[in-house]
PDB file of C-alpha atoms in Angstrom:
ATOM      1  CA  MET A   1     -16.249  10.259 -16.494  1.00  0.00           C
ATOM      2  CA  GLY A   2     -15.828  10.855 -12.765  1.00  0.00           C
ATOM      3  CA  ARG A   3     -14.172   7.477 -12.436  1.00  0.00           C
ATOM      4  CA  PHE A   4     -11.406   8.450 -14.865  1.00  0.00           C
ATOM      5  CA  PHE A   5     -10.779  12.074 -13.899  1.00  0.00           C
ATOM      6  CA  GLY A   6     -10.338  13.673 -10.485  1.00  0.00           C
ATOM      7  CA  LYS A   7     -10.334  12.000  -7.080  1.00  0.00           C
ATOM      8  CA  ARG A   8     -10.871   8.283  -6.907  1.00  0.00           C
ATOM      9  CA  PRO A   9     -13.577   6.876  -4.601  1.00  0.00           C
ATOM     10  CA  ASP A  10     -12.798   5.799  -1.034  1.00  0.00           C
ATOM     11  CA  ARG A  11     -12.644   1.975  -1.137  1.00  0.00           C
ATOM     12  CA  THR A  12     -12.637   1.424   2.637  1.00  0.00           C
ATOM     13  CA  ALA A  13     -16.072  -0.271   2.738  1.00  0.00           C
ATOM     14  CA  GLU A  14     -15.201  -2.500  -0.236  1.00  0.00           C
ATOM     15  CA  ILE A  15     -11.835  -3.443   1.308  1.00  0.00           C
ATOM     16  CA  ALA A  16     -13.489  -4.109   4.688  1.00  0.00           C
ATOM     17  CA  ARG A  17     -15.887  -6.591   3.069  1.00  0.00           C
ATOM     18  CA  SER A  18     -13.121  -8.321   1.120  1.00  0.00           C
ATOM     19  CA  ILE A  19     -10.850  -8.833   4.157  1.00  0.00           C
ATOM     20  CA  SER A  20     -13.601  -9.649   6.682  1.00  0.00           C
ATOM     21  CA  SER A  21     -12.500 -13.293   6.940  1.00  0.00           C
ATOM     22  CA  ASP A  22      -9.010 -12.157   8.070  1.00  0.00           C
ATOM     23  CA  LEU A  23     -10.280  -9.899  10.863  1.00  0.00           C
ATOM     24  CA  GLU A  24     -10.406 -10.723  14.562  1.00  0.00           C
ATOM     25  CA  PRO A  25     -13.802 -10.852  16.308  1.00  0.00           C
ATOM     26  CA  GLY A  26     -15.025  -7.311  17.013  1.00  0.00           C
ATOM     27  CA  GLU A  27     -12.377  -5.726  14.786  1.00  0.00           C
ATOM     28  CA  ILE A  28     -13.648  -2.872  12.595  1.00  0.00           C
ATOM     29  CA  VAL A  29     -11.860  -1.459   9.539  1.00  0.00           C
ATOM     30  CA  LEU A  30     -11.320   2.300   9.945  1.00  0.00           C
ATOM     31  CA  ALA A  31      -9.421   2.794   6.684  1.00  0.00           C
ATOM     32  CA  GLY A  32      -8.515   0.613   3.745  1.00  0.00           C
ATOM     33  CA  VAL A  33      -6.149   1.844   1.043  1.00  0.00           C
ATOM     34  CA  GLN A  34      -4.343   0.357  -1.908  1.00  0.00           C
ATOM     35  CA  VAL A  35      -0.557   0.729  -1.982  1.00  0.00           C
ATOM     36  CA  GLN A  36       2.335  -0.939  -3.759  1.00  0.00           C
ATOM     37  CA  ARG A  37       5.917  -1.959  -3.186  1.00  0.00           C
ATOM     38  CA  PRO A  38       8.427   0.882  -3.742  1.00  0.00           C
ATOM     39  CA  GLY A  39       9.786   0.931  -7.289  1.00  0.00           C
ATOM     40  CA  THR A  40       6.610  -0.410  -8.893  1.00  0.00           C
ATOM     41  CA  THR A  41       5.816   2.793 -10.789  1.00  0.00           C
ATOM     42  CA  ALA A  42       9.408   3.216 -11.983  1.00  0.00           C
ATOM     43  CA  SER A  43       9.478  -0.398 -13.140  1.00  0.00           C
ATOM     44  CA  GLY A  44       6.230   0.088 -15.066  1.00  0.00           C
ATOM     45  CA  MET A  45       7.569   3.223 -16.723  1.00  0.00           C
ATOM     46  CA  SER A  46      10.753   1.384 -17.699  1.00  0.00           C
ATOM     47  CA  GLY A  47       8.665  -1.362 -19.282  1.00  0.00           C
ATOM     48  CA  ALA A  48       6.595   1.196 -21.175  1.00  0.00           C
ATOM     49  CA  VAL A  49       9.700   2.888 -22.559  1.00  0.00           C
ATOM     50  CA  ASP A  50      11.136  -0.502 -23.501  1.00  0.00           C
ATOM     51  CA  GLY A  51       7.923  -1.368 -25.368  1.00  0.00           C
ATOM     52  CA  ALA A  52       7.764   1.991 -27.145  1.00  0.00           C
ATOM     53  CA  VAL A  53      11.367   1.808 -28.333  1.00  0.00           C
ATOM     54  CA  THR A  54      11.006  -1.828 -29.387  1.00  0.00           C
ATOM     55  CA  GLY A  55       7.857  -0.995 -31.342  1.00  0.00           C
ATOM     56  CA  ALA A  56       9.408   2.058 -33.003  1.00  0.00           C
ATOM     57  CA  LEU A  57      12.639   0.319 -34.001  1.00  0.00           C
ATOM     58  CA  GLY A  58      11.134  -3.056 -34.767  1.00  0.00           C
ATOM     59  CA  THR A  59      13.913  -4.822 -32.867  1.00  0.00           C
ATOM     60  CA  ALA A  60      14.148  -6.375 -29.479  1.00  0.00           C
ATOM     61  CA  ILE A  61      15.795  -3.990 -27.030  1.00  0.00           C
ATOM     62  CA  SER A  62      15.719  -3.998 -23.281  1.00  0.00           C
ATOM     63  CA  PHE A  63      16.654  -1.332 -20.785  1.00  0.00           C
ATOM     64  CA  ARG A  64      18.240  -2.344 -17.518  1.00  0.00           C
ATOM     65  CA  ASP A  65      15.799  -2.333 -14.613  1.00  0.00           C
ATOM     66  CA  ASP A  66      17.452  -1.151 -11.377  1.00  0.00           C
ATOM     67  CA  ASP A  67      14.403  -2.071  -9.323  1.00  0.00           C
ATOM     68  CA  GLY A  68      16.249  -4.987  -7.674  1.00  0.00           C
ATOM     69  CA  LYS A  69      18.070  -2.871  -5.092  1.00  0.00           C
ATOM     70  CA  THR A  70      14.883  -1.038  -4.073  1.00  0.00           C
ATOM     71  CA  VAL A  71      12.991  -4.317  -3.786  1.00  0.00           C
ATOM     72  CA  SER A  72      15.636  -6.037  -1.649  1.00  0.00           C
ATOM     73  CA  GLU A  73      15.880  -3.005   0.682  1.00  0.00           C
ATOM     74  CA  TRP A  74      12.090  -2.981   1.029  1.00  0.00           C
ATOM     75  CA  GLN A  75      11.983  -6.738   1.653  1.00  0.00           C
ATOM     76  CA  GLN A  76      14.648  -6.395   4.369  1.00  0.00           C
ATOM     77  CA  ALA A  77      12.735  -3.552   6.056  1.00  0.00           C
ATOM     78  CA  ALA A  78       9.451  -5.466   5.835  1.00  0.00           C
ATOM     79  CA  GLY A  79      11.094  -8.644   7.168  1.00  0.00           C
ATOM     80  CA  ALA A  80      12.618  -6.680  10.065  1.00  0.00           C
ATOM     81  CA  ALA A  81       9.132  -5.318  10.784  1.00  0.00           C
ATOM     82  CA  GLY A  82       7.761  -8.856  11.103  1.00  0.00           C
ATOM     83  CA  ALA A  83       6.333  -9.518   7.633  1.00  0.00           C
ATOM     84  CA  VAL A  84       6.026 -13.103   6.416  1.00  0.00           C
ATOM     85  CA  THR A  85       9.156 -13.493   4.297  1.00  0.00           C
ATOM     86  CA  GLU A  86       7.655 -16.087   1.901  1.00  0.00           C
ATOM     87  CA  GLU A  87       4.905 -13.601   1.005  1.00  0.00           C
ATOM     88  CA  LEU A  88       7.329 -10.707   0.406  1.00  0.00           C
ATOM     89  CA  THR A  89       8.676 -12.044  -2.893  1.00  0.00           C
ATOM     90  CA  LYS A  90       5.158 -12.021  -4.368  1.00  0.00           C
ATOM     91  CA  ALA A  91       4.066  -8.775  -2.685  1.00  0.00           C
ATOM     92  CA  ILE A  92       3.883  -6.016  -5.288  1.00  0.00           C
ATOM     93  CA  TRP A  93       0.331  -4.639  -5.039  1.00  0.00           C
ATOM     94  CA  LEU A  94      -0.936  -4.388  -1.490  1.00  0.00           C
ATOM     95  CA  ILE A  95      -3.820  -3.410   0.762  1.00  0.00           C
ATOM     96  CA  LEU A  96      -3.073  -1.444   3.929  1.00  0.00           C
ATOM     97  CA  ALA A  97      -5.995  -1.729   6.342  1.00  0.00           C
ATOM     98  CA  LEU A  98      -6.147   0.155   9.630  1.00  0.00           C
ATOM     99  CA  THR A  99      -8.560  -1.459  12.051  1.00  0.00           C
ATOM    100  CA  THR A 100      -9.567  -0.725  15.616  1.00  0.00           C
ATOM    101  CA  GLN A 101      -6.918  -3.234  16.763  1.00  0.00           C
ATOM    102  CA  ARG A 102      -4.253  -3.653  14.064  1.00  0.00           C
ATOM    103  CA  LEU A 103      -2.582  -2.365  10.957  1.00  0.00           C
ATOM    104  CA  VAL A 104      -2.817  -5.156   8.373  1.00  0.00           C
ATOM    105  CA  LEU A 105      -0.745  -5.402   5.203  1.00  0.00           C
ATOM    106  CA  MET A 106      -2.107  -7.829   2.592  1.00  0.00           C
ATOM    107  CA  ARG A 107      -1.181  -8.806  -0.939  1.00  0.00           C
ATOM    108  CA  ARG A 108      -3.843  -7.978  -3.503  1.00  0.00           C
ATOM    109  CA  SER A 109      -4.589  -8.980  -7.052  1.00  0.00           C
ATOM    110  CA  ARG A 110      -3.440  -6.393  -9.587  1.00  0.00           C
ATOM    111  CA  LEU A 111      -6.520  -6.894 -11.759  1.00  0.00           C
ATOM    112  CA  THR A 112      -9.361  -7.423  -9.287  1.00  0.00           C
ATOM    113  CA  GLY A 113      -7.965  -5.721  -6.177  1.00  0.00           C
ATOM    114  CA  LYS A 114      -9.052  -8.704  -4.071  1.00  0.00           C
ATOM    115  CA  PRO A 115      -6.873  -9.722  -1.101  1.00  0.00           C
ATOM    116  CA  ALA A 116      -4.463 -12.598  -1.692  1.00  0.00           C
ATOM    117  CA  GLY A 117      -2.901 -13.225   1.724  1.00  0.00           C
ATOM    118  CA  VAL A 118      -1.737 -11.426   4.838  1.00  0.00           C
ATOM    119  CA  VAL A 119       1.856 -10.233   4.628  1.00  0.00           C
ATOM    120  CA  ALA A 120       2.027  -8.631   8.095  1.00  0.00           C
ATOM    121  CA  ALA A 121      -0.133  -7.341  10.929  1.00  0.00           C
ATOM    122  CA  TRP A 122       0.869  -5.110  13.827  1.00  0.00           C
ATOM    123  CA  PRO A 123      -1.145  -4.072  16.894  1.00  0.00           C
ATOM    124  CA  VAL A 124      -1.937  -0.333  16.743  1.00  0.00           C
ATOM    125  CA  ASP A 125       0.121   0.311  19.888  1.00  0.00           C
ATOM    126  CA  GLN A 126       3.256  -0.882  18.010  1.00  0.00           C
ATOM    127  CA  ILE A 127       2.775   1.709  15.254  1.00  0.00           C
ATOM    128  CA  ALA A 128       4.694   4.863  16.174  1.00  0.00           C
ATOM    129  CA  ALA A 129       3.235   6.872  13.274  1.00  0.00           C
ATOM    130  CA  ILE A 130       1.828   6.753   9.782  1.00  0.00           C
ATOM    131  CA  ARG A 131       3.145   9.584   7.633  1.00  0.00           C
ATOM    132  CA  VAL A 132       1.535  10.594   4.364  1.00  0.00           C
ATOM    133  CA  PRO A 133       3.554  13.571   3.073  1.00  0.00           C
ATOM    134  CA  ARG A 134       1.481  16.057   1.095  1.00  0.00           C
ATOM    135  CA  ASN A 135       2.365  15.783  -2.612  1.00  0.00           C
ATOM    136  CA  GLY A 136       4.584  12.821  -1.774  1.00  0.00           C
ATOM    137  CA  GLU A 137       4.737   9.501  -3.570  1.00  0.00           C
ATOM    138  CA  SER A 138       4.671   7.178  -0.581  1.00  0.00           C
ATOM    139  CA  ILE A 139       3.282   6.321   2.838  1.00  0.00           C
ATOM    140  CA  HIS A 140       5.725   5.740   5.692  1.00  0.00           C
ATOM    141  CA  VAL A 141       4.749   3.407   8.524  1.00  0.00           C
ATOM    142  CA  ASP A 142       7.005   3.972  11.527  1.00  0.00           C
ATOM    143  CA  LEU A 143       7.242   0.787  13.574  1.00  0.00           C
ATOM    144  CA  GLU A 144       9.393   0.006  16.575  1.00  0.00           C
ATOM    145  CA  GLY A 145      12.934   0.122  15.178  1.00  0.00           C
ATOM    146  CA  THR A 146      12.143   0.441  11.463  1.00  0.00           C
ATOM    147  CA  THR A 147      10.195   2.378   8.862  1.00  0.00           C
ATOM    148  CA  LEU A 148       8.241   0.602   6.158  1.00  0.00           C
ATOM    149  CA  THR A 149       7.753   2.654   2.987  1.00  0.00           C
ATOM    150  CA  LEU A 150       4.879   1.922   0.618  1.00  0.00           C
ATOM    151  CA  GLU A 151       4.329   3.602  -2.737  1.00  0.00           C
ATOM    152  CA  LEU A 152       1.053   5.358  -3.550  1.00  0.00           C
ATOM    153  CA  PRO A 153      -0.795   3.887  -6.537  1.00  0.00           C
ATOM    154  CA  GLN A 154      -1.621   7.293  -8.066  1.00  0.00           C
ATOM    155  CA  ALA A 155      -0.604  10.928  -7.930  1.00  0.00           C
ATOM    156  CA  HIS A 156      -1.397  12.408  -4.518  1.00  0.00           C
ATOM    157  CA  LYS A 157      -4.009  14.825  -5.876  1.00  0.00           C
ATOM    158  CA  PHE A 158      -6.161  11.961  -7.199  1.00  0.00           C
ATOM    159  CA  LEU A 159      -6.230   9.934  -3.976  1.00  0.00           C
ATOM    160  CA  PRO A 160      -9.302   9.885  -1.735  1.00  0.00           C
ATOM    161  CA  ASP A 161      -9.038  11.775   1.564  1.00  0.00           C
ATOM    162  CA  VAL A 162      -8.785   8.510   3.527  1.00  0.00           C
ATOM    163  CA  TYR A 163      -5.064   8.391   2.655  1.00  0.00           C
ATOM    164  CA  ARG A 164      -4.497  11.790   4.301  1.00  0.00           C
ATOM    165  CA  ARG A 165      -6.618  10.806   7.296  1.00  0.00           C
ATOM    166  CA  LEU A 166      -4.536   7.713   8.160  1.00  0.00           C
ATOM    167  CA  PRO A 167      -2.504   9.477  10.922  1.00  0.00           C
ATOM    168  CA  GLU A 168      -5.703  10.830  12.511  1.00  0.00           C
ATOM    169  CA  LEU A 169      -7.422   7.442  12.314  1.00  0.00           C
ATOM    170  CA  LEU A 170      -4.391   5.747  13.896  1.00  0.00           C
ATOM    171  CA  ALA A 171      -4.605   8.156  16.826  1.00  0.00           C
ATOM    172  CA  ARG A 172      -8.329   7.385  17.163  1.00  0.00           C
ATOM    173  CA  ALA A 173      -7.670   3.616  17.124  1.00  0.00           C
ATOM    174  CA  ARG A 174      -5.080   4.029  19.917  1.00  0.00           C
ATOM    175  CA  GLU A 175      -7.449   6.097  22.066  1.00  0.00           C
ATOM    176  CA  ASN A 176     -10.352   3.656  21.774  1.00  0.00           C
ATOM    177  CA  PRO A 177      -8.956   0.118  21.741  1.00  0.00           C
ATOM    178  CA  THR A 178     -11.659  -2.537  21.503  1.00  0.00           C
TER     179      THR A 178
END
């Protein structure tokens, strides 16, 4: 039951193992979290409502999905931050891994959670801040000249403490570069 109710487990060790082939020699994962492109939750809710209404009425009905504007704004911000633009169109569910040397953003499989390609990587000295507002719905990565917003996969109260510790771990990575 613990897996379904309350805080979810910290997946840092699991994420570290799964991305080990994408790490530099001597690089250690300090935190690994699952995030998603902004608008993903709203899009899922829209689809659920569409399905419920279609099932209740027995007719095909579709509600307009305004996710396109949010996605294009996010893709522009991610591209400006140095993300691989070909990967951005497929990037919905992501892994954000903070290592001793870099902050790595990777696509991940929705079903298995396994990494599916690096979208972007920034040296820790290029990250101005990582902000995880209490009771917020997103993580904000402040880079030189832009802010990249990533949506949390669950309500804040169910997330493991590693999400809240990201700013502290970033400061530690900057102090002790390897």
